[in-house]
Each structure stands twice: as structure tokens, then as C-alpha cells.
Amino acid sequence: MLVVQKFGGTSVGTLERIRTVAERVLARQRSGDRVVVVVSAMAGETNRLIELANALHAIAHAQHAAHNGDPGPDSKGWVAPLKRDDAGFERELSQLMSTGEKVSAALVSMAIQDLGGASVSLVGHQLGVTTQGSYTNARIVSIDAERIHALLDAGTIVVCAGFQGLDEAGDVTTLGRGGSDTSAVALAAAIVADECEILTDVDGVYTSDPRVVPSARKLDRITHEEMLELASLGSKVLQIRAVEFAMKFNVPVHVRHSQHLREGTRIVPETPNMEAVLVAGVALDRDEAKVTLTNCPDVPGTIASLFTVLGERGIIVDMIIQNASRDGKTDVTFTVPQDELQRTTEAIGELELVCAPGVTLLTDAQIAKISIVGVGMRTHAGVAAKAFSVLAHEGVNIQMVSTSEIKVSVVVEEKYGELALRALHDGFGLGTP
Ligand code: ADP
Ligand code: ASP
Ligand code: MG
């Protein structure tokens, strides 16, 4: 059997844990399997590197403000920040962040050698991981499997640095937060592995984040589509693109604990009887912010101009609500990733639309999005109504709603996010009996 084993940050977070990883990998190889390992940076390392970069920029920003007299927000609340060479910064940030995974790959490989195994670590460019897209949110387009196969044929364990690749210009790129999951599944697809194990700090995929919902239950299996929705709606146990790769290339994925050998959760294609289960899981996303433009002229082209400027900047808009017209004016509310809020307000500031009389911009980062997900919703009515009743019973006000075939999402005030998550989890009978 050919297996890819991916170990996350906590699982390689200390030298003792790295030793444990090496033992597990070697035991697997000695049982007769061929093993490719993918590692994340040691727990906290990626955050530390990002903080270093941001702290450096903050010093420059403070100096800039001191020298130029900080103008502060203008009458509409838009702030003119220090102009930064965004592409240049992102390039260096990727270069910086990719070091975290290089360190853990080398250490895991050394630990395997210390235990008498044959092992080689390889980083993104040595693996031929070619990417497209931005420096810090790149997408894998191809991987060179040849070198890995040659090493495996020689009985060597290959330890790969996750999260990174090289773009067509030869620059180091990274795959977005949690991207080592995607490295692992993409590698598994490229070498046609029999299975990709995601070894982490929980027993598998739960009905909700077990850190937030104590009654959450581990699922034995979950469909690709449900996992895709949960991942994109805030369950960070797997990166979205990892699930997409698994689906597209039919890679069997098994999410399980790195510290013991019990079965975890298998991500599987949907089978007909799965619709019997109404809701598979609920997710909480605190990373979005809400933007409202009031009193926009209700004429063709208003919304188009607004979302065009955001699209041109690569800002991904999630939920959108446009209210019915009153006296030829309308309000538009939408959500964007919280870390794009400043760029969003800057982009809107450049629009002619905002000069129209009465137009005001309101932003709110204190929101939480809670989503319930399940393929059973396709064949059952009344899920949204039940969710609204559960929240009403808890006295939680709903600000926005969006639905798809297999999910219902609501936006609520951030301070009620966890309460709402637990209420919906237990309201749909997902808790441990
Ligand atoms: P790793 O470092 O191994 O990649 P992550 O921190 O990225 O681990 O992902 C594991 C974490 O995901 C868990 O510790 C848990 O808190 C969180 N999580 C969120 N939603 C879920 C869920 N539905 N099931 C399991 N874990 C979840
Ligand atoms: N180290 C990266 C992160 O923290 C990638 C990963 O862990 O998957 O986002
Ligand atoms: Mg992760």
C-alpha cells in the first residue's frame, strides 16, 4: 500500500512529538507500506512569522504617520494608509512563511534517521510543486512524482514540506492558511496513493468544533460535499482545496488523531442512504465582516459597479442582500473576509457611487456566521424554519441569511456566535445522547 501521512502543527509541535511522528511513520513502513510524509510548521510558527512581518510594517507605518501628520479618517470614515508595495510584501511573506515547514520536514527526517530509518526531506521546489495565483494563496497546478517514486523504490521515506510551491516565475508561493492539507492530498493524487491520512490533534471530523461545542460527536464518515461546505463555512479541520482535490482525483482521505491508532473519519463519495441523515454538522466562522451601503440610487448598474471594483481587487464577497427600493433608493449589505475589510472600504471609496447624496458606508466586524450542513436537506423541508425557531428561542437576532441545496447560514452578532452554534448543534440532535 502507498500512503501519504500528513502531520499538522500540533503533531510536530515539540521535539518529543517529532520523535513520536518518526516512530509512527517507521512502524507503518515496517508493516510493509510505502510512506510519504507531509508536515506543517511547528505549532505557532506560521503565526510568529506573520507577526514578525506585520510588526516590521507597523514600525514603518508609525514613522510615516509621524513624518506626514496622520490625517486620520475622512468624513466618510475612509483612512488613507501608508502605501505598501502589496505584491512585494506578499512575495517576501511567502518566502518567510515557507521556512516553517522546511524546518519541521528536516527535523522529522532526522528523527526517522535517528531511529534507523532511511529518509529524505524535500521542500516545495524539490518536489516540483508548481502553482498559479497569488503568492500567499496559490493553487497547485502540478507536482513532479518522479523523484518521490525513485526514493520510495529505494526504500526511503520521503518527508515533504507542506504549504509551499513555486510559481512559473520561480518564486516561492504558499497555499493559504491550513495549506499543508492541500499539499498532502495533491501529493497523494500525483503519486496515486491508496490513501491520504490527515493526522491531527482531534479524533476526526466532528459534528462541530469540539473546542466550542462540548457535546460534539465524531463522525465515522462524511461526504465530500458536506466536508467541502463545512470547510468553507469555518471548520478548519481540513482546508477547502484539500477536499476539492480529494473529490476531483478520488483520493481516499482519513482524518484521524496523530497520537493514537483509533479509526477517525473517512471522507467518502455520497451514497443514496446518506440523505437519511438531515444535518451532518454545524460550523462557526468569525472571520467575516459586514459592509452596508445605504441609500444607493436604485438604478441598473449600481450593484455592478460596486462588485466590479471588489472583483478587480480579488476580494471575495460571500453573502449579499439588497433591500427593496424606497423612493428610488436601496441599501446593499454584503460580507467579505475580515482581513479584507480595509481594502474593501478603500475600493468603495474610489467609486463615483459614494458621492451620491445620502450614501453612507457602515462596516461591522463583530459578526459570526453559523452554518448547518447536510446532504439530507435536499430531500427534507423546513430546515431553515427550524433553525430560525431554535435561534429565536435563545433570543438571538438574525442579521442575514443565505441558503444552498445542502446548507443554511445565518449571520448574528459575534458575541452570540458560540451560543447560537451550540443551540443549533443540539437543536438538530447532533449532540452525544
Ligand atoms: P492541524 O494543525 O493538524 O492541521 P488544525 O488546527 O488545522 O490542525 O485542525 C484541527 C482543529 O480543527 C481541531 O483542533 C478543532 O479545534 C478544529 N475543528 C473545527 N471544526 C472541527 C470539526 N468539525 N471537527 C473536528 N475539528 C474541528
Ligand atoms: N503552517 C501553515 C499554517 O499554519 C500551513 C498548515 O499548517 O497547514 O497555516
Ligand atoms: Mg490544519
PDB file of N, CA and C in Angstrom, residues 88-178:
ATOM      1  N   GLY A  88       5.103  43.075  -3.564  1.00  0.00           N
ATOM      2  CA  GLY A  88       6.444  42.871  -2.991  1.00  0.00           C
ATOM      3  C   GLY A  88       6.349  42.277  -1.596  1.00  0.00           C
ATOM      4  N   PHE A  89       5.438  42.810  -0.800  1.00  0.00           N
ATOM      5  CA  PHE A  89       5.266  42.323   0.579  1.00  0.00           C
ATOM      6  C   PHE A  89       4.818  40.863   0.578  1.00  0.00           C
ATOM      7  N   GLU A  90       3.827  40.559  -0.259  1.00  0.00           N
ATOM      8  CA  GLU A  90       3.294  39.193  -0.308  1.00  0.00           C
ATOM      9  C   GLU A  90       4.372  38.203  -0.742  1.00  0.00           C
ATOM     10  N   ARG A  91       5.214  38.637  -1.682  1.00  0.00           N
ATOM     11  CA  ARG A  91       6.282  37.747  -2.146  1.00  0.00           C
ATOM     12  C   ARG A  91       7.211  37.390  -0.986  1.00  0.00           C
ATOM     13  N   GLU A  92       7.619  38.411  -0.247  1.00  0.00           N
ATOM     14  CA  GLU A  92       8.547  38.156   0.869  1.00  0.00           C
ATOM     15  C   GLU A  92       7.853  37.387   1.990  1.00  0.00           C
ATOM     16  N   LEU A  93       6.554  37.668   2.181  1.00  0.00           N
ATOM     17  CA  LEU A  93       5.816  36.962   3.237  1.00  0.00           C
ATOM     18  C   LEU A  93       5.786  35.453   2.946  1.00  0.00           C
ATOM     19  N   SER A  94       5.585  35.103   1.696  1.00  0.00           N
ATOM     20  CA  SER A  94       5.584  33.684   1.329  1.00  0.00           C
ATOM     21  C   SER A  94       6.944  33.058   1.559  1.00  0.00           C
ATOM     22  N   GLN A  95       7.948  33.796   1.122  1.00  0.00           N
ATOM     23  CA  GLN A  95       9.335  33.346   1.312  1.00  0.00           C
ATOM     24  C   GLN A  95       9.571  33.061   2.795  1.00  0.00           C
ATOM     25  N   LEU A  96       9.080  33.984   3.628  1.00  0.00           N
ATOM     26  CA  LEU A  96       9.272  33.889   5.080  1.00  0.00           C
ATOM     27  C   LEU A  96       8.468  32.720   5.656  1.00  0.00           C
ATOM     28  N   MET A  97       7.176  32.655   5.301  1.00  0.00           N
ATOM     29  CA  MET A  97       6.311  31.629   5.891  1.00  0.00           C
ATOM     30  C   MET A  97       6.740  30.221   5.495  1.00  0.00           C
ATOM     31  N   SER A  98       7.282  30.080   4.284  1.00  0.00           N
ATOM     32  CA  SER A  98       7.625  28.724   3.817  1.00  0.00           C
ATOM     33  C   SER A  98       8.733  28.103   4.657  1.00  0.00           C
ATOM     34  N   THR A  99       9.467  28.933   5.394  1.00  0.00           N
ATOM     35  CA  THR A  99      10.578  28.391   6.193  1.00  0.00           C
ATOM     36  C   THR A  99      10.071  27.475   7.304  1.00  0.00           C
ATOM     37  N   GLY A 100       8.865  27.757   7.823  1.00  0.00           N
ATOM     38  CA  GLY A 100       8.337  26.974   8.941  1.00  0.00           C
ATOM     39  C   GLY A 100       8.252  25.494   8.608  1.00  0.00           C
ATOM     40  N   GLU A 101       7.729  25.190   7.432  1.00  0.00           N
ATOM     41  CA  GLU A 101       7.549  23.792   7.025  1.00  0.00           C
ATOM     42  C   GLU A 101       8.900  23.143   6.677  1.00  0.00           C
ATOM     43  N   LYS A 102       9.838  23.960   6.201  1.00  0.00           N
ATOM     44  CA  LYS A 102      11.166  23.400   5.876  1.00  0.00           C
ATOM     45  C   LYS A 102      11.831  22.885   7.138  1.00  0.00           C
ATOM     46  N   VAL A 103      11.700  23.662   8.216  1.00  0.00           N
ATOM     47  CA  VAL A 103      12.301  23.273   9.495  1.00  0.00           C
ATOM     48  C   VAL A 103      11.719  21.943   9.959  1.00  0.00           C
ATOM     49  N   SER A 104      10.386  21.836   9.960  1.00  0.00           N
ATOM     50  CA  SER A 104       9.815  20.590  10.506  1.00  0.00           C
ATOM     51  C   SER A 104      10.091  19.396   9.591  1.00  0.00           C
ATOM     52  N   ALA A 105      10.143  19.605   8.276  1.00  0.00           N
ATOM     53  CA  ALA A 105      10.448  18.476   7.375  1.00  0.00           C
ATOM     54  C   ALA A 105      11.853  17.937   7.669  1.00  0.00           C
ATOM     55  N   ALA A 106      12.811  18.846   7.802  1.00  0.00           N
ATOM     56  CA  ALA A 106      14.188  18.403   8.070  1.00  0.00           C
ATOM     57  C   ALA A 106      14.262  17.687   9.418  1.00  0.00           C
ATOM     58  N   LEU A 107      13.592  18.229  10.433  1.00  0.00           N
ATOM     59  CA  LEU A 107      13.649  17.612  11.765  1.00  0.00           C
ATOM     60  C   LEU A 107      12.994  16.228  11.774  1.00  0.00           C
ATOM     61  N   VAL A 108      11.842  16.102  11.111  1.00  0.00           N
ATOM     62  CA  VAL A 108      11.179  14.792  11.076  1.00  0.00           C
ATOM     63  C   VAL A 108      12.073  13.777  10.355  1.00  0.00           C
ATOM     64  N   SER A 109      12.692  14.208   9.267  1.00  0.00           N
ATOM     65  CA  SER A 109      13.567  13.300   8.526  1.00  0.00           C
ATOM     66  C   SER A 109      14.754  12.872   9.403  1.00  0.00           C
ATOM     67  N   MET A 110      15.328  13.818  10.128  1.00  0.00           N
ATOM     68  CA  MET A 110      16.445  13.475  11.037  1.00  0.00           C
ATOM     69  C   MET A 110      15.988  12.477  12.097  1.00  0.00           C
ATOM     70  N   ALA A 111      14.782  12.699  12.631  1.00  0.00           N
ATOM     71  CA  ALA A 111      14.269  11.813  13.689  1.00  0.00           C
ATOM     72  C   ALA A 111      14.089  10.393  13.157  1.00  0.00           C
ATOM     73  N   ILE A 112      13.642  10.276  11.892  1.00  0.00           N
ATOM     74  CA  ILE A 112      13.484   8.945  11.288  1.00  0.00           C
ATOM     75  C   ILE A 112      14.868   8.276  11.154  1.00  0.00           C
ATOM     76  N   GLN A 113      15.843   9.072  10.710  1.00  0.00           N
ATOM     77  CA  GLN A 113      17.201   8.529  10.569  1.00  0.00           C
ATOM     78  C   GLN A 113      17.760   8.104  11.928  1.00  0.00           C
ATOM     79  N   ASP A 114      17.480   8.926  12.971  1.00  0.00           N
ATOM     80  CA  ASP A 114      17.952   8.574  14.327  1.00  0.00           C
ATOM     81  C   ASP A 114      17.412   7.217  14.770  1.00  0.00           C
ATOM     82  N   LEU A 115      16.219   6.886  14.265  1.00  0.00           N
ATOM     83  CA  LEU A 115      15.598   5.609  14.658  1.00  0.00           C
ATOM     84  C   LEU A 115      15.999   4.470  13.716  1.00  0.00           C
ATOM     85  N   GLY A 116      16.938   4.771  12.822  1.00  0.00           N
ATOM     86  CA  GLY A 116      17.464   3.712  11.956  1.00  0.00           C
ATOM     87  C   GLY A 116      16.784   3.611  10.601  1.00  0.00           C
ATOM     88  N   GLY A 117      15.884   4.551  10.291  1.00  0.00           N
ATOM     89  CA  GLY A 117      15.188   4.509   9.004  1.00  0.00           C
ATOM     90  C   GLY A 117      15.943   5.289   7.933  1.00  0.00           C
ATOM     91  N   ALA A 118      15.592   5.031   6.673  1.00  0.00           N
ATOM     92  CA  ALA A 118      16.150   5.810   5.563  1.00  0.00           C
ATOM     93  C   ALA A 118      15.133   6.879   5.197  1.00  0.00           C
ATOM     94  N   SER A 119      15.578   8.125   5.198  1.00  0.00           N
ATOM     95  CA  SER A 119      14.628   9.215   4.985  1.00  0.00           C
ATOM     96  C   SER A 119      15.281  10.408   4.300  1.00  0.00           C
ATOM     97  N   VAL A 120      14.490  11.095   3.477  1.00  0.00           N
ATOM     98  CA  VAL A 120      14.971  12.303   2.801  1.00  0.00           C
ATOM     99  C   VAL A 120      13.871  13.351   2.907  1.00  0.00           C
ATOM    100  N   SER A 121      14.232  14.573   3.257  1.00  0.00           N
ATOM    101  CA  SER A 121      13.207  15.630   3.240  1.00  0.00           C
ATOM    102  C   SER A 121      13.314  16.425   1.944  1.00  0.00           C
ATOM    103  N   LEU A 122      12.162  16.839   1.432  1.00  0.00           N
ATOM    104  CA  LEU A 122      12.135  17.641   0.210  1.00  0.00           C
ATOM    105  C   LEU A 122      11.206  18.837   0.420  1.00  0.00           C
ATOM    106  N   VAL A 123      11.618  20.010  -0.067  1.00  0.00           N
ATOM    107  CA  VAL A 123      10.765  21.198   0.049  1.00  0.00           C
ATOM    108  C   VAL A 123      10.064  21.440  -1.296  1.00  0.00           C
ATOM    109  N   GLY A 124       9.203  22.454  -1.328  1.00  0.00           N
ATOM    110  CA  GLY A 124       8.325  22.675  -2.488  1.00  0.00           C
ATOM    111  C   GLY A 124       9.002  22.565  -3.846  1.00  0.00           C
ATOM    112  N   HIS A 125      10.101  23.297  -4.045  1.00  0.00           N
ATOM    113  CA  HIS A 125      10.691  23.299  -5.397  1.00  0.00           C
ATOM    114  C   HIS A 125      11.352  21.960  -5.719  1.00  0.00           C
ATOM    115  N   GLN A 126      11.824  21.244  -4.670  1.00  0.00           N
ATOM    116  CA  GLN A 126      12.431  19.927  -4.935  1.00  0.00           C
ATOM    117  C   GLN A 126      11.370  18.888  -5.291  1.00  0.00           C
ATOM    118  N   LEU A 127      10.131  19.190  -4.912  1.00  0.00           N
ATOM    119  CA  LEU A 127       9.025  18.286  -5.215  1.00  0.00           C
ATOM    120  C   LEU A 127       8.359  18.645  -6.543  1.00  0.00           C
ATOM    121  N   GLY A 128       8.847  19.731  -7.146  1.00  0.00           N
ATOM    122  CA  GLY A 128       8.230  20.190  -8.395  1.00  0.00           C
ATOM    123  C   GLY A 128       6.786  20.615  -8.214  1.00  0.00           C
ATOM    124  N   VAL A 129       6.466  21.204  -7.052  1.00  0.00           N
ATOM    125  CA  VAL A 129       5.089  21.692  -6.833  1.00  0.00           C
ATOM    126  C   VAL A 129       4.964  23.032  -7.562  1.00  0.00           C
ATOM    127  N   THR A 130       4.280  23.030  -8.695  1.00  0.00           N
ATOM    128  CA  THR A 130       4.107  24.261  -9.478  1.00  0.00           C
ATOM    129  C   THR A 130       2.751  24.872  -9.144  1.00  0.00           C
ATOM    130  N   THR A 131       2.754  26.184  -8.941  1.00  0.00           N
ATOM    131  CA  THR A 131       1.499  26.839  -8.549  1.00  0.00           C
ATOM    132  C   THR A 131       1.149  27.992  -9.472  1.00  0.00           C
ATOM    133  N   GLN A 132      -0.121  28.401  -9.351  1.00  0.00           N
ATOM    134  CA  GLN A 132      -0.612  29.606 -10.037  1.00  0.00           C
ATOM    135  C   GLN A 132      -1.321  30.469  -9.012  1.00  0.00           C
ATOM    136  N   GLY A 133      -1.522  31.738  -9.368  1.00  0.00           N
ATOM    137  CA  GLY A 133      -2.281  32.606  -8.464  1.00  0.00           C
ATOM    138  C   GLY A 133      -1.352  33.422  -7.585  1.00  0.00           C
ATOM    139  N   SER A 134      -1.924  34.006  -6.521  1.00  0.00           N
ATOM    140  CA  SER A 134      -1.153  34.966  -5.730  1.00  0.00           C
ATOM    141  C   SER A 134      -0.064  34.265  -4.918  1.00  0.00           C
ATOM    142  N   TYR A 135       0.867  35.069  -4.415  1.00  0.00           N
ATOM    143  CA  TYR A 135       1.988  34.492  -3.663  1.00  0.00           C
ATOM    144  C   TYR A 135       1.521  33.739  -2.418  1.00  0.00           C
ATOM    145  N   THR A 136       0.548  34.304  -1.707  1.00  0.00           N
ATOM    146  CA  THR A 136       0.196  33.724  -0.408  1.00  0.00           C
ATOM    147  C   THR A 136      -1.090  32.905  -0.432  1.00  0.00           C
ATOM    148  N   ASN A 137      -1.701  32.806  -1.605  1.00  0.00           N
ATOM    149  CA  ASN A 137      -2.919  31.997  -1.688  1.00  0.00           C
ATOM    150  C   ASN A 137      -2.891  31.216  -3.001  1.00  0.00           C
ATOM    151  N   ALA A 138      -1.733  30.601  -3.259  1.00  0.00           N
ATOM    152  CA  ALA A 138      -1.505  29.975  -4.563  1.00  0.00           C
ATOM    153  C   ALA A 138      -2.234  28.645  -4.677  1.00  0.00           C
ATOM    154  N   ARG A 139      -2.490  28.251  -5.926  1.00  0.00           N
ATOM    155  CA  ARG A 139      -3.155  26.961  -6.196  1.00  0.00           C
ATOM    156  C   ARG A 139      -2.153  26.027  -6.879  1.00  0.00           C
ATOM    157  N   ILE A 140      -2.148  24.772  -6.449  1.00  0.00           N
ATOM    158  CA  ILE A 140      -1.237  23.793  -7.055  1.00  0.00           C
ATOM    159  C   ILE A 140      -1.760  23.413  -8.438  1.00  0.00           C
ATOM    160  N   VAL A 141      -0.880  23.464  -9.450  1.00  0.00           N
ATOM    161  CA  VAL A 141      -1.305  23.000 -10.775  1.00  0.00           C
ATOM    162  C   VAL A 141      -0.640  21.692 -11.177  1.00  0.00           C
ATOM    163  N   SER A 142       0.581  21.458 -10.668  1.00  0.00           N
ATOM    164  CA  SER A 142       1.182  20.149 -10.966  1.00  0.00           C
ATOM    165  C   SER A 142       2.251  19.809  -9.934  1.00  0.00           C
ATOM    166  N   ILE A 143       2.534  18.519  -9.853  1.00  0.00           N
ATOM    167  CA  ILE A 143       3.582  18.030  -8.944  1.00  0.00           C
ATOM    168  C   ILE A 143       4.366  16.964  -9.704  1.00  0.00           C
ATOM    169  N   ASP A 144       5.688  16.994  -9.546  1.00  0.00           N
ATOM    170  CA  ASP A 144       6.528  16.017 -10.226  1.00  0.00           C
ATOM    171  C   ASP A 144       6.674  14.785  -9.324  1.00  0.00           C
ATOM    172  N   ALA A 145       6.061  13.695  -9.750  1.00  0.00           N
ATOM    173  CA  ALA A 145       6.039  12.496  -8.882  1.00  0.00           C
ATOM    174  C   ALA A 145       7.299  11.638  -9.021  1.00  0.00           C
ATOM    175  N   GLU A 146       8.097  11.921 -10.056  1.00  0.00           N
ATOM    176  CA  GLU A 146       9.200  11.004 -10.395  1.00  0.00           C
ATOM    177  C   GLU A 146      10.213  10.807  -9.271  1.00  0.00           C
ATOM    178  N   ARG A 147      10.650  11.934  -8.700  1.00  0.00           N
ATOM    179  CA  ARG A 147      11.680  11.841  -7.665  1.00  0.00           C
ATOM    180  C   ARG A 147      11.156  11.078  -6.436  1.00  0.00           C
ATOM    181  N   ILE A 148       9.889  11.319  -6.111  1.00  0.00           N
ATOM    182  CA  ILE A 148       9.307  10.630  -4.959  1.00  0.00           C
ATOM    183  C   ILE A 148       9.284   9.123  -5.214  1.00  0.00           C
ATOM    184  N   HIS A 149       8.843   8.728  -6.403  1.00  0.00           N
ATOM    185  CA  HIS A 149       8.770   7.296  -6.708  1.00  0.00           C
ATOM    186  C   HIS A 149      10.156   6.656  -6.672  1.00  0.00           C
ATOM    187  N   ALA A 150      11.145   7.379  -7.193  1.00  0.00           N
ATOM    188  CA  ALA A 150      12.505   6.820  -7.202  1.00  0.00           C
ATOM    189  C   ALA A 150      12.981   6.593  -5.761  1.00  0.00           C
ATOM    190  N   LEU A 151      12.710   7.556  -4.894  1.00  0.00           N
ATOM    191  CA  LEU A 151      13.130   7.415  -3.491  1.00  0.00           C
ATOM    192  C   LEU A 151      12.381   6.269  -2.812  1.00  0.00           C
ATOM    193  N   LEU A 152      11.075   6.190  -3.082  1.00  0.00           N
ATOM    194  CA  LEU A 152      10.276   5.117  -2.467  1.00  0.00           C
ATOM    195  C   LEU A 152      10.771   3.748  -2.941  1.00  0.00           C
ATOM    196  N   ASP A 153      11.118   3.669  -4.236  1.00  0.00           N
ATOM    197  CA  ASP A 153      11.613   2.397  -4.780  1.00  0.00           C
ATOM    198  C   ASP A 153      12.883   1.956  -4.067  1.00  0.00           C
ATOM    199  N   ALA A 154      13.656   2.957  -3.611  1.00  0.00           N
ATOM    200  CA  ALA A 154      14.908   2.635  -2.914  1.00  0.00           C
ATOM    201  C   ALA A 154      14.677   2.369  -1.426  1.00  0.00           C
ATOM    202  N   GLY A 155      13.413   2.348  -0.996  1.00  0.00           N
ATOM    203  CA  GLY A 155      13.107   2.047   0.406  1.00  0.00           C
ATOM    204  C   GLY A 155      13.200   3.252   1.330  1.00  0.00           C
ATOM    205  N   THR A 156      13.214   4.443   0.735  1.00  0.00           N
ATOM    206  CA  THR A 156      13.366   5.665   1.534  1.00  0.00           C
ATOM    207  C   THR A 156      11.991   6.247   1.883  1.00  0.00           C
ATOM    208  N   ILE A 157      11.898   6.803   3.084  1.00  0.00           N
ATOM    209  CA  ILE A 157      10.687   7.557   3.446  1.00  0.00           C
ATOM    210  C   ILE A 157      10.905   8.988   2.964  1.00  0.00           C
ATOM    211  N   VAL A 158       9.918   9.542   2.285  1.00  0.00           N
ATOM    212  CA  VAL A 158      10.058  10.905   1.762  1.00  0.00           C
ATOM    213  C   VAL A 158       9.261  11.851   2.653  1.00  0.00           C
ATOM    214  N   VAL A 159       9.943  12.830   3.233  1.00  0.00           N
ATOM    215  CA  VAL A 159       9.272  13.783   4.112  1.00  0.00           C
ATOM    216  C   VAL A 159       9.157  15.123   3.385  1.00  0.00           C
ATOM    217  N   CYS A 160       7.933  15.528   3.088  1.00  0.00           N
ATOM    218  CA  CYS A 160       7.711  16.720   2.268  1.00  0.00           C
ATOM    219  C   CYS A 160       7.293  17.910   3.129  1.00  0.00           C
ATOM    220  N   ALA A 161       7.841  19.069   2.816  1.00  0.00           N
ATOM    221  CA  ALA A 161       7.402  20.301   3.467  1.00  0.00           C
ATOM    222  C   ALA A 161       6.074  20.701   2.824  1.00  0.00           C
ATOM    223  N   GLY A 162       5.024  20.796   3.618  1.00  0.00           N
ATOM    224  CA  GLY A 162       3.726  21.182   3.074  1.00  0.00           C
ATOM    225  C   GLY A 162       3.640  22.675   2.838  1.00  0.00           C
ATOM    226  N   PHE A 163       2.485  23.130   2.325  1.00  0.00           N
ATOM    227  CA  PHE A 163       2.116  24.559   2.331  1.00  0.00           C
ATOM    228  C   PHE A 163       2.817  25.387   1.271  1.00  0.00           C
ATOM    229  N   GLN A 164       3.716  24.773   0.429  1.00  0.00           N
ATOM    230  CA  GLN A 164       4.521  25.625  -0.435  1.00  0.00           C
ATOM    231  C   GLN A 164       4.682  25.069  -1.837  1.00  0.00           C
ATOM    232  N   GLY A 165       5.003  25.974  -2.745  1.00  0.00           N
ATOM    233  CA  GLY A 165       5.293  25.589  -4.116  1.00  0.00           C
ATOM    234  C   GLY A 165       6.136  26.665  -4.759  1.00  0.00           C
ATOM    235  N   LEU A 166       6.207  26.593  -6.073  1.00  0.00           N
ATOM    236  CA  LEU A 166       6.993  27.554  -6.843  1.00  0.00           C
ATOM    237  C   LEU A 166       6.124  27.988  -8.017  1.00  0.00           C
ATOM    238  N   ASP A 167       6.049  29.301  -8.276  1.00  0.00           N
ATOM    239  CA  ASP A 167       5.218  29.711  -9.412  1.00  0.00           C
ATOM    240  C   ASP A 167       6.028  29.671 -10.714  1.00  0.00           C
ATOM    241  N   GLU A 168       5.375  30.085 -11.808  1.00  0.00           N
ATOM    242  CA  GLU A 168       6.048  29.943 -13.103  1.00  0.00           C
ATOM    243  C   GLU A 168       7.287  30.825 -13.207  1.00  0.00           C
ATOM    244  N   ALA A 169       7.317  31.919 -12.402  1.00  0.00           N
ATOM    245  CA  ALA A 169       8.480  32.800 -12.426  1.00  0.00           C
ATOM    246  C   ALA A 169       9.596  32.262 -11.530  1.00  0.00           C
ATOM    247  N   GLY A 170       9.339  31.130 -10.865  1.00  0.00           N
ATOM    248  CA  GLY A 170      10.376  30.564  -9.991  1.00  0.00           C
ATOM    249  C   GLY A 170      10.361  31.140  -8.594  1.00  0.00           C
ATOM    250  N   ASP A 171       9.286  31.845  -8.224  1.00  0.00           N
ATOM    251  CA  ASP A 171       9.199  32.411  -6.874  1.00  0.00           C
ATOM    252  C   ASP A 171       8.461  31.468  -5.932  1.00  0.00           C
ATOM    253  N   VAL A 172       8.873  31.512  -4.655  1.00  0.00           N
ATOM    254  CA  VAL A 172       8.232  30.664  -3.645  1.00  0.00           C
ATOM    255  C   VAL A 172       6.817  31.171  -3.381  1.00  0.00           C
ATOM    256  N   THR A 173       5.877  30.238  -3.349  1.00  0.00           N
ATOM    257  CA  THR A 173       4.493  30.603  -3.035  1.00  0.00           C
ATOM    258  C   THR A 173       4.017  29.744  -1.867  1.00  0.00           C
ATOM    259  N   THR A 174       2.948  30.199  -1.213  1.00  0.00           N
ATOM    260  CA  THR A 174       2.324  29.386  -0.160  1.00  0.00           C
ATOM    261  C   THR A 174       0.836  29.244  -0.488  1.00  0.00           C
ATOM    262  N   LEU A 175       0.204  28.266   0.161  1.00  0.00           N
ATOM    263  CA  LEU A 175      -1.121  27.825  -0.297  1.00  0.00           C
ATOM    264  C   LEU A 175      -2.279  28.356   0.526  1.00  0.00           C
ATOM    265  N   GLY A 176      -2.052  29.363   1.370  1.00  0.00           N
ATOM    266  CA  GLY A 176      -3.133  29.854   2.243  1.00  0.00           C
ATOM    267  C   GLY A 176      -3.123  29.058   3.546  1.00  0.00           C
ATOM    268  N   ARG A 177      -3.722  29.661   4.608  1.00  0.00           N
ATOM    269  CA  ARG A 177      -3.666  29.023   5.928  1.00  0.00           C
ATOM    270  C   ARG A 177      -4.269  27.611   5.881  1.00  0.00           C
ATOM    271  N   GLY A 178      -3.590  26.719   6.560  1.00  0.00           N
ATOM    272  CA  GLY A 178      -4.048  25.328   6.557  1.00  0.00           C
ATOM    273  C   GLY A 178      -3.656  24.577   5.289  1.00  0.00           C
TER     274      GLY A 178
END
